[in-house]
Coordinates of C-alpha atoms in Angstrom, one line a residue:
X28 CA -8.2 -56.9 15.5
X29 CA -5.0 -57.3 13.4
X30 CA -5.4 -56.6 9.6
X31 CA -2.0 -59.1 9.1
X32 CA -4.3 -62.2 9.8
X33 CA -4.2 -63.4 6.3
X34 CA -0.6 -62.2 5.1
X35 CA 2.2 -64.9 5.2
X36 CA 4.6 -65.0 8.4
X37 CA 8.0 -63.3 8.0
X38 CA 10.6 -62.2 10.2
X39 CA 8.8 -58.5 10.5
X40 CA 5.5 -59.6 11.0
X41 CA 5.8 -61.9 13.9
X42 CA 8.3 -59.7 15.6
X43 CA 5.6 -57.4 15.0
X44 CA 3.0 -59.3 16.8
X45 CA 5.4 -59.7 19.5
X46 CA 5.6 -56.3 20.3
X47 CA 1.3 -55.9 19.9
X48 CA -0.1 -58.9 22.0
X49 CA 2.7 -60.4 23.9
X50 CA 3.5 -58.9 26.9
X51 CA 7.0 -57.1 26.9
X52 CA 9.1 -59.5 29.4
X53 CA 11.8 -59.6 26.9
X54 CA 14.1 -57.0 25.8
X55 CA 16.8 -58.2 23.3
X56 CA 14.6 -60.8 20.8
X57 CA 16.9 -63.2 18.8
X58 CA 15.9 -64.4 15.2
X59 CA 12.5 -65.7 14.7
X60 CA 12.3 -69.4 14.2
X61 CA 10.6 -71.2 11.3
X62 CA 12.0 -74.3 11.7
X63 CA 14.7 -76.1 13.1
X64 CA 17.3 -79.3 12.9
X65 CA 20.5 -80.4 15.2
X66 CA 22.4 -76.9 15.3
X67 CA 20.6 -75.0 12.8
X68 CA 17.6 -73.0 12.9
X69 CA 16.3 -71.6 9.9
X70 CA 14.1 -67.7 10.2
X71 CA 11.0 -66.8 8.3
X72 CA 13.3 -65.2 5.6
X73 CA 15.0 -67.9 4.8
X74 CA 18.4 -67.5 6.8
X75 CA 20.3 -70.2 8.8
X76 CA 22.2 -69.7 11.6
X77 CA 24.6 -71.4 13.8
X78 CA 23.3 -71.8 17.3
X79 CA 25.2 -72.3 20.0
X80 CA 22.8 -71.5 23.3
X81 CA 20.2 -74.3 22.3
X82 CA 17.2 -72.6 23.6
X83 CA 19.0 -71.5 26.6
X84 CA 20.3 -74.8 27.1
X85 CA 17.6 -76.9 26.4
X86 CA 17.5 -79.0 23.1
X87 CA 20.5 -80.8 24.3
X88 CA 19.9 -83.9 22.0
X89 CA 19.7 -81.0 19.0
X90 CA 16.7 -79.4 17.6
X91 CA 14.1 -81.9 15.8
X92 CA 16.0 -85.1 17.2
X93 CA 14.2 -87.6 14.9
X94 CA 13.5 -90.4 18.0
X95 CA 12.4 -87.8 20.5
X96 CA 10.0 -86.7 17.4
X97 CA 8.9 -89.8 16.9
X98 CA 8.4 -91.0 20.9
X99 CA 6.2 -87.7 20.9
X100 CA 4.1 -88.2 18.0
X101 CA 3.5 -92.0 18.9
X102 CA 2.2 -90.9 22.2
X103 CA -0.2 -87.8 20.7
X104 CA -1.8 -90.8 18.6
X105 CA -2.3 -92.6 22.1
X106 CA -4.3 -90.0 24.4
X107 CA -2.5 -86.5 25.2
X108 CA -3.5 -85.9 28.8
X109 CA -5.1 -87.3 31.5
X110 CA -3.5 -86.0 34.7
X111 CA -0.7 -88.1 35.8
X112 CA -1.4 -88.0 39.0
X113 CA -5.3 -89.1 38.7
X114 CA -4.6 -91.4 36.2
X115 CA -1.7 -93.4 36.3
X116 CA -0.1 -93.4 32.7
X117 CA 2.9 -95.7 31.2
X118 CA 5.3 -93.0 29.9
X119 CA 5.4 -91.5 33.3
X120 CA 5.9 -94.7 35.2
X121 CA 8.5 -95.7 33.0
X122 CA 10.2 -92.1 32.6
X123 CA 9.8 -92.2 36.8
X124 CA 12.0 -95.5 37.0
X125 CA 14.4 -94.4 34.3
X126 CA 15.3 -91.3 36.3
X127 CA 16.0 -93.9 39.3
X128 CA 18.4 -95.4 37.3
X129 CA 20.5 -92.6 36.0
X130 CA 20.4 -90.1 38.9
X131 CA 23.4 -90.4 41.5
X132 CA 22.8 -92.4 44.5
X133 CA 19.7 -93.2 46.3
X134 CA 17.9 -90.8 44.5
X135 CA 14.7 -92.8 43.3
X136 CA 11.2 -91.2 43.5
X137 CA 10.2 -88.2 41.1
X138 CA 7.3 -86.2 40.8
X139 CA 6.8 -84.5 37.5
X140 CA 6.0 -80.9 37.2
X141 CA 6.3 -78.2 34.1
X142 CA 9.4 -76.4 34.7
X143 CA 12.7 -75.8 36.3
X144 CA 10.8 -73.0 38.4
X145 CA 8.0 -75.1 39.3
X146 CA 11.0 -78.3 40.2
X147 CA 13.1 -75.8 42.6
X148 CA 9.4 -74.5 44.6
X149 CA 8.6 -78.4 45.0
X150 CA 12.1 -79.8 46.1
X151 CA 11.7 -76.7 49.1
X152 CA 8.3 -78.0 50.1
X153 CA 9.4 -81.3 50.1
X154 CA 12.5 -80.4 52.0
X155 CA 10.5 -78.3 54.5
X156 CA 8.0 -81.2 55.0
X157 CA 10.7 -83.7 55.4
X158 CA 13.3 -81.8 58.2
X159 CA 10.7 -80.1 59.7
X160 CA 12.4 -76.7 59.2
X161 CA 11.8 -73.5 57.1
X162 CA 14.8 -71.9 56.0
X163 CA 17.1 -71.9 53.1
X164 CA 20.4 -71.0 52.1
X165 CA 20.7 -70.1 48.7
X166 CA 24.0 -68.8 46.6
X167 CA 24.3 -64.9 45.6
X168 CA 24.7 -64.4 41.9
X169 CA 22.3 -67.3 41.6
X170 CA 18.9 -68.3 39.4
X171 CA 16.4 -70.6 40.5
X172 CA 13.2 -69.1 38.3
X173 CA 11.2 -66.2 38.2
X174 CA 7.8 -67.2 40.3
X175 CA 8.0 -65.8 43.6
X176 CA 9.5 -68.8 45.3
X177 CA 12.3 -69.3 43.5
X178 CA 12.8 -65.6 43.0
X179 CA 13.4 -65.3 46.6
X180 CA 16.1 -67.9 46.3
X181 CA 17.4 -65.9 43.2
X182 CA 20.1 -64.2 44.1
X183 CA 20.5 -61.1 41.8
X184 CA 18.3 -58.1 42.3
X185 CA 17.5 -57.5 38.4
X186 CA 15.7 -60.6 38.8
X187 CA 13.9 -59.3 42.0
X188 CA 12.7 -55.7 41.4
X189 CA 9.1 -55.1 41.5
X190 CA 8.4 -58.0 42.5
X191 CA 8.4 -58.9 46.4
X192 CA 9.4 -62.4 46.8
X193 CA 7.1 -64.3 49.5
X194 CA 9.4 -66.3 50.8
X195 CA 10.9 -64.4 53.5
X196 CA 13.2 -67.4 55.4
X197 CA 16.2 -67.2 52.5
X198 CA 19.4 -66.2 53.4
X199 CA 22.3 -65.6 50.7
X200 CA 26.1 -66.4 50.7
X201 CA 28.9 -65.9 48.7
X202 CA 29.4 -67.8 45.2
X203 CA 32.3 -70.0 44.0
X204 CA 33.3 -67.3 41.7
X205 CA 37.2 -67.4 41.2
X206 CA 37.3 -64.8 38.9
X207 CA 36.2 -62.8 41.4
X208 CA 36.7 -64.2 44.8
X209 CA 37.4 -61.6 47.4
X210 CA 38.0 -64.6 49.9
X211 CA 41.4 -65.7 48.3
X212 CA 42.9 -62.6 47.5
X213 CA 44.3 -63.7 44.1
X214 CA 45.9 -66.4 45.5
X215 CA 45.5 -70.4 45.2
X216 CA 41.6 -71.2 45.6
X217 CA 41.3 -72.5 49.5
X218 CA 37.5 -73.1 49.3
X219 CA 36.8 -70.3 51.5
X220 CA 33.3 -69.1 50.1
X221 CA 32.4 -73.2 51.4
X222 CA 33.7 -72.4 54.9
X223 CA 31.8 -69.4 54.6
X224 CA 28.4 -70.9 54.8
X225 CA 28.9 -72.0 58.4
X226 CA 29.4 -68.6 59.2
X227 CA 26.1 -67.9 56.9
X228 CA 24.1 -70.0 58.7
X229 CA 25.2 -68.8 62.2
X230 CA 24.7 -65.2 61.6
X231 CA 21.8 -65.3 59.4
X232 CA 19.5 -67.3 60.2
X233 CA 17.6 -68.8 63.4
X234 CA 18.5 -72.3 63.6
X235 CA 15.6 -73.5 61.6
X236 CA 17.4 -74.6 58.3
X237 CA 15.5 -77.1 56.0
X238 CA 17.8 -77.0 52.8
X239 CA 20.9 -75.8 51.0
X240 CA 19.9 -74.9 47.3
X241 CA 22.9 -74.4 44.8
X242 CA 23.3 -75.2 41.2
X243 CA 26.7 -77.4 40.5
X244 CA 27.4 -74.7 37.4
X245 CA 25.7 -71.7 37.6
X246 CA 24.5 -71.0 34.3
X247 CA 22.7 -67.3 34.1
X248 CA 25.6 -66.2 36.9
X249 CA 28.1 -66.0 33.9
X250 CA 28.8 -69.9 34.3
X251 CA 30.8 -70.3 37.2
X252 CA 32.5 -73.6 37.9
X253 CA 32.9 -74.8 42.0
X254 CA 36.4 -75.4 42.8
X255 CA 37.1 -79.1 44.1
X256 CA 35.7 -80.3 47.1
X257 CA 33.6 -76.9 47.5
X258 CA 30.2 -79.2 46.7
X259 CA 31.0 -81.5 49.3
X260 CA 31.8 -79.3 51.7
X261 CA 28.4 -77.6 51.3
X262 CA 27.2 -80.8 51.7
X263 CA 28.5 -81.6 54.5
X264 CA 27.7 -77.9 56.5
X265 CA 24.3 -78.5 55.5
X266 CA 24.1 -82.1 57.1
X267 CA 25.6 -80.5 59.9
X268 CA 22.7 -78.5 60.7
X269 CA 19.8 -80.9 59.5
X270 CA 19.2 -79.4 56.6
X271 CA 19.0 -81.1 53.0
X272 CA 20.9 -80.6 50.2
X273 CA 18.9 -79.3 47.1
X274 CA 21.6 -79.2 44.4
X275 CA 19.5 -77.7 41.0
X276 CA 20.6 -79.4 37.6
X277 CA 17.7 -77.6 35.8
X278 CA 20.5 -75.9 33.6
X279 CA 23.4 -77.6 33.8
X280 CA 22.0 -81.3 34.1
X281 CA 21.4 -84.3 31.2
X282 CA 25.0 -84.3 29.5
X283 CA 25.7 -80.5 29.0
X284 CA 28.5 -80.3 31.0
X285 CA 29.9 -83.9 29.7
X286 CA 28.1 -86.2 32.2
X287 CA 24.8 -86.8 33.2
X288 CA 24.7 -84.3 36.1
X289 CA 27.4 -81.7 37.0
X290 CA 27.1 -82.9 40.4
X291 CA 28.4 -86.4 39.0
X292 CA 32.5 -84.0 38.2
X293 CA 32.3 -83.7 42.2
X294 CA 31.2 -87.5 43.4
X295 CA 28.5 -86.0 45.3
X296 CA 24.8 -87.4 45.5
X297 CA 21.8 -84.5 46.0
X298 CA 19.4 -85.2 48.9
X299 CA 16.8 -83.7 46.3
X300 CA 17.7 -83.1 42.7
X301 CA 15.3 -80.2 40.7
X302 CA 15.3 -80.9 36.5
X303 CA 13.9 -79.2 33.3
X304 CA 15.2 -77.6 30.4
X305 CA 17.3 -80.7 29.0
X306 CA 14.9 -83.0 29.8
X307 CA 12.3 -83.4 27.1
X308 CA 14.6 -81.4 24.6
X309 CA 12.3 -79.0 24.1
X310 CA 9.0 -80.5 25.6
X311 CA 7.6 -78.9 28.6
X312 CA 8.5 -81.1 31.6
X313 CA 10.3 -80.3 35.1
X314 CA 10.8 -83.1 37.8
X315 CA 12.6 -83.4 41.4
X316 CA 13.8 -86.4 42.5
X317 CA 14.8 -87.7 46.0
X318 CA 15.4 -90.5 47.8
X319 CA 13.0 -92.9 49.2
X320 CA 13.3 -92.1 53.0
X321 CA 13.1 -87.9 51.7
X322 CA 10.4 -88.5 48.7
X323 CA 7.9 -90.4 51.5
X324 CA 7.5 -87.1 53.7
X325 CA 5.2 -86.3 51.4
X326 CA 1.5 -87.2 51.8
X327 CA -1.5 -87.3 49.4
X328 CA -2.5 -83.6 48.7
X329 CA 0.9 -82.2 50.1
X330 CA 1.8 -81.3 46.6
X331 CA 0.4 -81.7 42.7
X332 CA 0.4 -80.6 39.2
X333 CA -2.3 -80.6 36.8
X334 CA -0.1 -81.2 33.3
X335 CA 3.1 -82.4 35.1
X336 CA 4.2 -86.0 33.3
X337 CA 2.4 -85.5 30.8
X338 CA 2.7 -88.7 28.9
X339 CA 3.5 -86.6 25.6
X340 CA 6.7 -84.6 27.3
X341 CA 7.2 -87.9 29.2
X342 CA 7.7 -90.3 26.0
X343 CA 10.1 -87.7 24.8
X344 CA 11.9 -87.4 27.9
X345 CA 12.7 -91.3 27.5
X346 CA 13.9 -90.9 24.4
X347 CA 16.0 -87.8 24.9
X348 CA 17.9 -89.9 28.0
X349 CA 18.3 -93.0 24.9
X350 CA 19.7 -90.1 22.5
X351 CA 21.8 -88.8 24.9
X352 CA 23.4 -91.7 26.7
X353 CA 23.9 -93.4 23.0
X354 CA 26.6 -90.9 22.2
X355 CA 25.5 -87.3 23.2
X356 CA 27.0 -87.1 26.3
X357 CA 30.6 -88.6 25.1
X358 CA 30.8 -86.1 22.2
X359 CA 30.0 -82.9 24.9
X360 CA 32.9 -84.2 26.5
X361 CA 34.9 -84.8 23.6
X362 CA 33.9 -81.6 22.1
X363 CA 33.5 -79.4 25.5
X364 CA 37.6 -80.1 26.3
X365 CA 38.2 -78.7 22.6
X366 CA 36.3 -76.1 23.4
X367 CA 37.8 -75.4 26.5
X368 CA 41.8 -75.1 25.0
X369 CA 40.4 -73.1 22.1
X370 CA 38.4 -70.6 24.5
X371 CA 42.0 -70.8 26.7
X372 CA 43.6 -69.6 23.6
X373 CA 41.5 -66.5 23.1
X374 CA 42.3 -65.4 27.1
X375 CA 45.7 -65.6 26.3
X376 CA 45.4 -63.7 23.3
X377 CA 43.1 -60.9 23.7
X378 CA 43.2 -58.6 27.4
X379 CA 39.0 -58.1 27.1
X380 CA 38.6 -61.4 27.4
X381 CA 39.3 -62.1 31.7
X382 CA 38.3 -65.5 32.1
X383 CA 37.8 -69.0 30.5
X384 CA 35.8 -71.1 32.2
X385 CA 33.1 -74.2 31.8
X386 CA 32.6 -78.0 31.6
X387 CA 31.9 -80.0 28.6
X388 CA 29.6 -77.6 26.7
X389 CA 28.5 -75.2 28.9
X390 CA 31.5 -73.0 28.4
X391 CA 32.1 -69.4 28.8
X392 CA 34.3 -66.4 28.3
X393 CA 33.9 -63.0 30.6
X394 CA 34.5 -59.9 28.6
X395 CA 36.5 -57.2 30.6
X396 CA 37.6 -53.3 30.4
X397 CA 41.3 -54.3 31.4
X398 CA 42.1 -50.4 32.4
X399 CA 39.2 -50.1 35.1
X400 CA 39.0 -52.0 38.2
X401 CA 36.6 -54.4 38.9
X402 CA 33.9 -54.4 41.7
X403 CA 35.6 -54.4 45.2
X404 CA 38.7 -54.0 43.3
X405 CA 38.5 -57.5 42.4
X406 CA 39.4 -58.5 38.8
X407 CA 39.1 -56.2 35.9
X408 CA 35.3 -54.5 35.3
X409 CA 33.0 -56.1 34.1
X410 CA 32.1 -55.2 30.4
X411 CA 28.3 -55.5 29.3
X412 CA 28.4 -53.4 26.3
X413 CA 31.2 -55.2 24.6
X414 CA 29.6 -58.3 25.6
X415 CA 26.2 -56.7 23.4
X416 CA 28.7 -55.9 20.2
X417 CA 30.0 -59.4 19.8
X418 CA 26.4 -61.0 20.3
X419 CA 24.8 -58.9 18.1
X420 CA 28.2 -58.8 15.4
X421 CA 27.9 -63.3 16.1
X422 CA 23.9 -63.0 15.4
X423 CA 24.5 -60.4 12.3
X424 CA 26.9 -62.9 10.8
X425 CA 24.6 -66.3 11.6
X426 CA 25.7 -67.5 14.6
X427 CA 23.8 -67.3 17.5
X428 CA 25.1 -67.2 20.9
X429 CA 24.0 -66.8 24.8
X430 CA 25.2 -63.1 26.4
X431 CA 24.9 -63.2 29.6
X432 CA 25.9 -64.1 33.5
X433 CA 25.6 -61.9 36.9
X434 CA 27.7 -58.7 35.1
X435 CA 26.2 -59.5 31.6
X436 CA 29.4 -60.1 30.2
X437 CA 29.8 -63.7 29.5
X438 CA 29.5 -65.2 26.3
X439 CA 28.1 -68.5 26.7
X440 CA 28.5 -71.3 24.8
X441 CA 26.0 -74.1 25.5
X442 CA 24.6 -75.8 22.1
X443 CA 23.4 -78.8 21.3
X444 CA 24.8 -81.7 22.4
X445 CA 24.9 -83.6 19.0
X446 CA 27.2 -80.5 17.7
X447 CA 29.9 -81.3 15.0
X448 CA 33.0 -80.0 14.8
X449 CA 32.8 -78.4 11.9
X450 CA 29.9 -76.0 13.4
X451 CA 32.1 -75.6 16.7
X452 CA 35.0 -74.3 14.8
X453 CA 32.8 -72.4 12.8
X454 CA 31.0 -70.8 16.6
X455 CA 35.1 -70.1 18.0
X456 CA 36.2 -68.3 14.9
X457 CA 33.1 -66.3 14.6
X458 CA 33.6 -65.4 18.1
X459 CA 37.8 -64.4 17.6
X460 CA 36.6 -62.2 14.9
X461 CA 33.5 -60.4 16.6
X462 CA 35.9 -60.2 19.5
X463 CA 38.4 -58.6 17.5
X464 CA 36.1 -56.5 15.3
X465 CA 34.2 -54.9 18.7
X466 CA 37.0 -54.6 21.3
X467 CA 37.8 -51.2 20.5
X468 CA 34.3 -49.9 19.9
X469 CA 33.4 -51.3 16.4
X470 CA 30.2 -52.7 16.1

């Protein structure tokens, strides 16, 4: 029994109840939260910080958005849970025809889930049951979640160890990574990774393809941005073989990239469309939508979800999609293509930082050893432990950033959406001096 039961939170004491009763999934804790607002959270100490990763990309319309508060709190006074799917409830059925409207194309029907995971193991089922077929493509140096569905379409073995994914028809091809494409040899980008799945496909699997799944930015890969017409192409390889094309905006979806859907920068429309994170801004909600003639494959008892739409999560999904579409989404692209020049400026200045890369405000620079040679002689090395120092020199100086990606040497940039200015200057200068302070070894 703890002894602390009656002793005042602080920074010490829940970390310290962290490492006593909650199981150890995460190594590298950031700050403890007390409380919250926009781009600011606020520790049990009393310190403020800057943050820039928004929950790993989640409270896009900022932390403690007054109307999504409000939408959540009118609801808990209504009734909290009945089962959307026994019950039919308002927030879900208005939530459901919202997402009609602002997803690309045909895409119209949605079932409601609790995760991204959960919304990337439904949109297979679904595209299994609809072609008939069992096996998927998925992208190498991708994430899908950590169940052990979408962990088999994960494609980065520190995801995978231990763990035996069930899902044994997967088969992996190479990413859109510029940076580090072996395909073009340095040279101009000739979408050859795209051309790549045919081969994929030919080689590697048994003719029995039911879906393409590939996220439009891939956000825990070290967010890496498709080349023009590489989406499309994918697209069309996959329709080529009957398969579907699952494209997964958990991450990178409502506004963070400066649109609705990163899949909206390439002018192509999903054939099933996995959500979360963004969604709810901060609420616990996932959802998949697809088109009529792909949604009606499914029959009663095919698929379901005890707390999925919950009418709570669901009244402040409705007003997260108000918040964002009454201004969020033009000032990530306002501020996302400052970003981008002043994250430009730091590759050309410092030789540790290889790459600038992003969309609206999912934005990232990979930190680099420029005297070794990257893998397969692509690119310099990858550089995790400088990538550590200017995290933790960011976090020791309140600002608090994503480090990450496939090498564990991006710094991401992904805050909330209703970020000023002011704080993003604040986020790029912070990050020129811990760059500057930790390239040679400081800390």
């Amino acid at each position: 029994m703890s002894q602390q039961t009656d002793s005042p939170p602080s920074n010490e004491r829940v970390e310290a109840q962290y490492d006593e009763y909650l199981m150890p999934i995460w190594k590298n804790l950031n700050v403890p939260i007390k409380r919250a607002s926009g781009s600011t959270v606020e520790d049990f100490d009393g310190n403020e910080y800057l943050d820039v990763f928004s929950g790993i990309s989640v409270t896009n319309a900022g932390h403690n958005n007054e109307a999504v508060v409000e939408a959540a709190k009118a609801q808990l006074d209504e009734f909290v849970h009945g089962c959307t799917y026994v019950h039919p409830n308002q927030p879900a059925a208005a939530l459901a025809e919202r997402l009609a409207e602002v997803t690309p194309g045909d895409l119209q029907k949605t079932f409601f889930c609790n995760s991204g995971t959960e919304a990337v193991e439904g949109a297979i089922k679904l595209a299994r049951k609809y072609t008939g077929s069992k096996e998927v493509l998925a992208l190498e140096m991708s994430f899908h979640g950590r169940t052990l569905g979408s962990l088999a379409l994960t494609g980065n073995k520190s995801y995978k160890a231990d763990m035996a994914p069930t899902i044994n028809d997967v088969a992996h091809v190479a990413p859109p990574y510029a940076y580090r494409c072996q395909m073009c040899d340095g040279g101009p980008c000739s979408c050859a990774c795209a051309e790549d799945v045919e081969r994929v496909i030919e080689t590697h699997t048994a003719d029995d393809l039911a879906a393409v799944v590939v996220e439009p930015v891939m956000g825990e890969g070290g967010i890496i941005v498709p080349p023009e017409g590489w989406l499309s192409r994918v697209k069309e390889i996959a329709h080529d073989h009957g398969a579907l094309l699952v494209v997964d905006e958990v991450q990178a979806g409502y506004g963070r990239t400066g649109e609705m859907w990163a899949s909206d920068h390439f002018d192509v429309v999903p054939d099933i469309m996995p959500q979360a994170k963004g969604i709810a801004n901060g609420l616990p909600l996932g959802a998949f939508t697809a088109s009529s003639e792909v949604a009606d494959a499914f029959e009663a008892g095919d698929h379901l979800s005890t707390f999925g739409g919950n009418p709570v999560a669901c009244a402040a999904a409705l007003a997260t999609i108000d918040e964002l579409e009454g201004g969020l989404i033009e000032n990530a692209s306002e501020q996302g293509a400052w970003l981008s020049d002043r994250l430009a400026e730091l590759e050309a200045d410092y030789d540790v930082v290889g790459d600038a890369r992003g969309l609206g405000l999912m934005q990232g620079i990979e930190l680099v050893d420029p005297d070794e040679t990257g893998p397969m002689g692509v690119a310099p090395a990858p550089d995790a432990e400088l990538a550590k120092s200017v995290g933790k020199h960011l976090r020791e100086r309140g600002i608090i950033i994503g480090v990450g990606g496939f090498h564990k040497n991006v710094m991401r940039f992904q805050p909330p959406l209703s970020i000023s200015r002011d704080q993003l200057e604040r986020a790029v200068e912070g990050l020129r001096t811990a760059v500057e302070a930790t390239r040679d070894g400081g800390a």
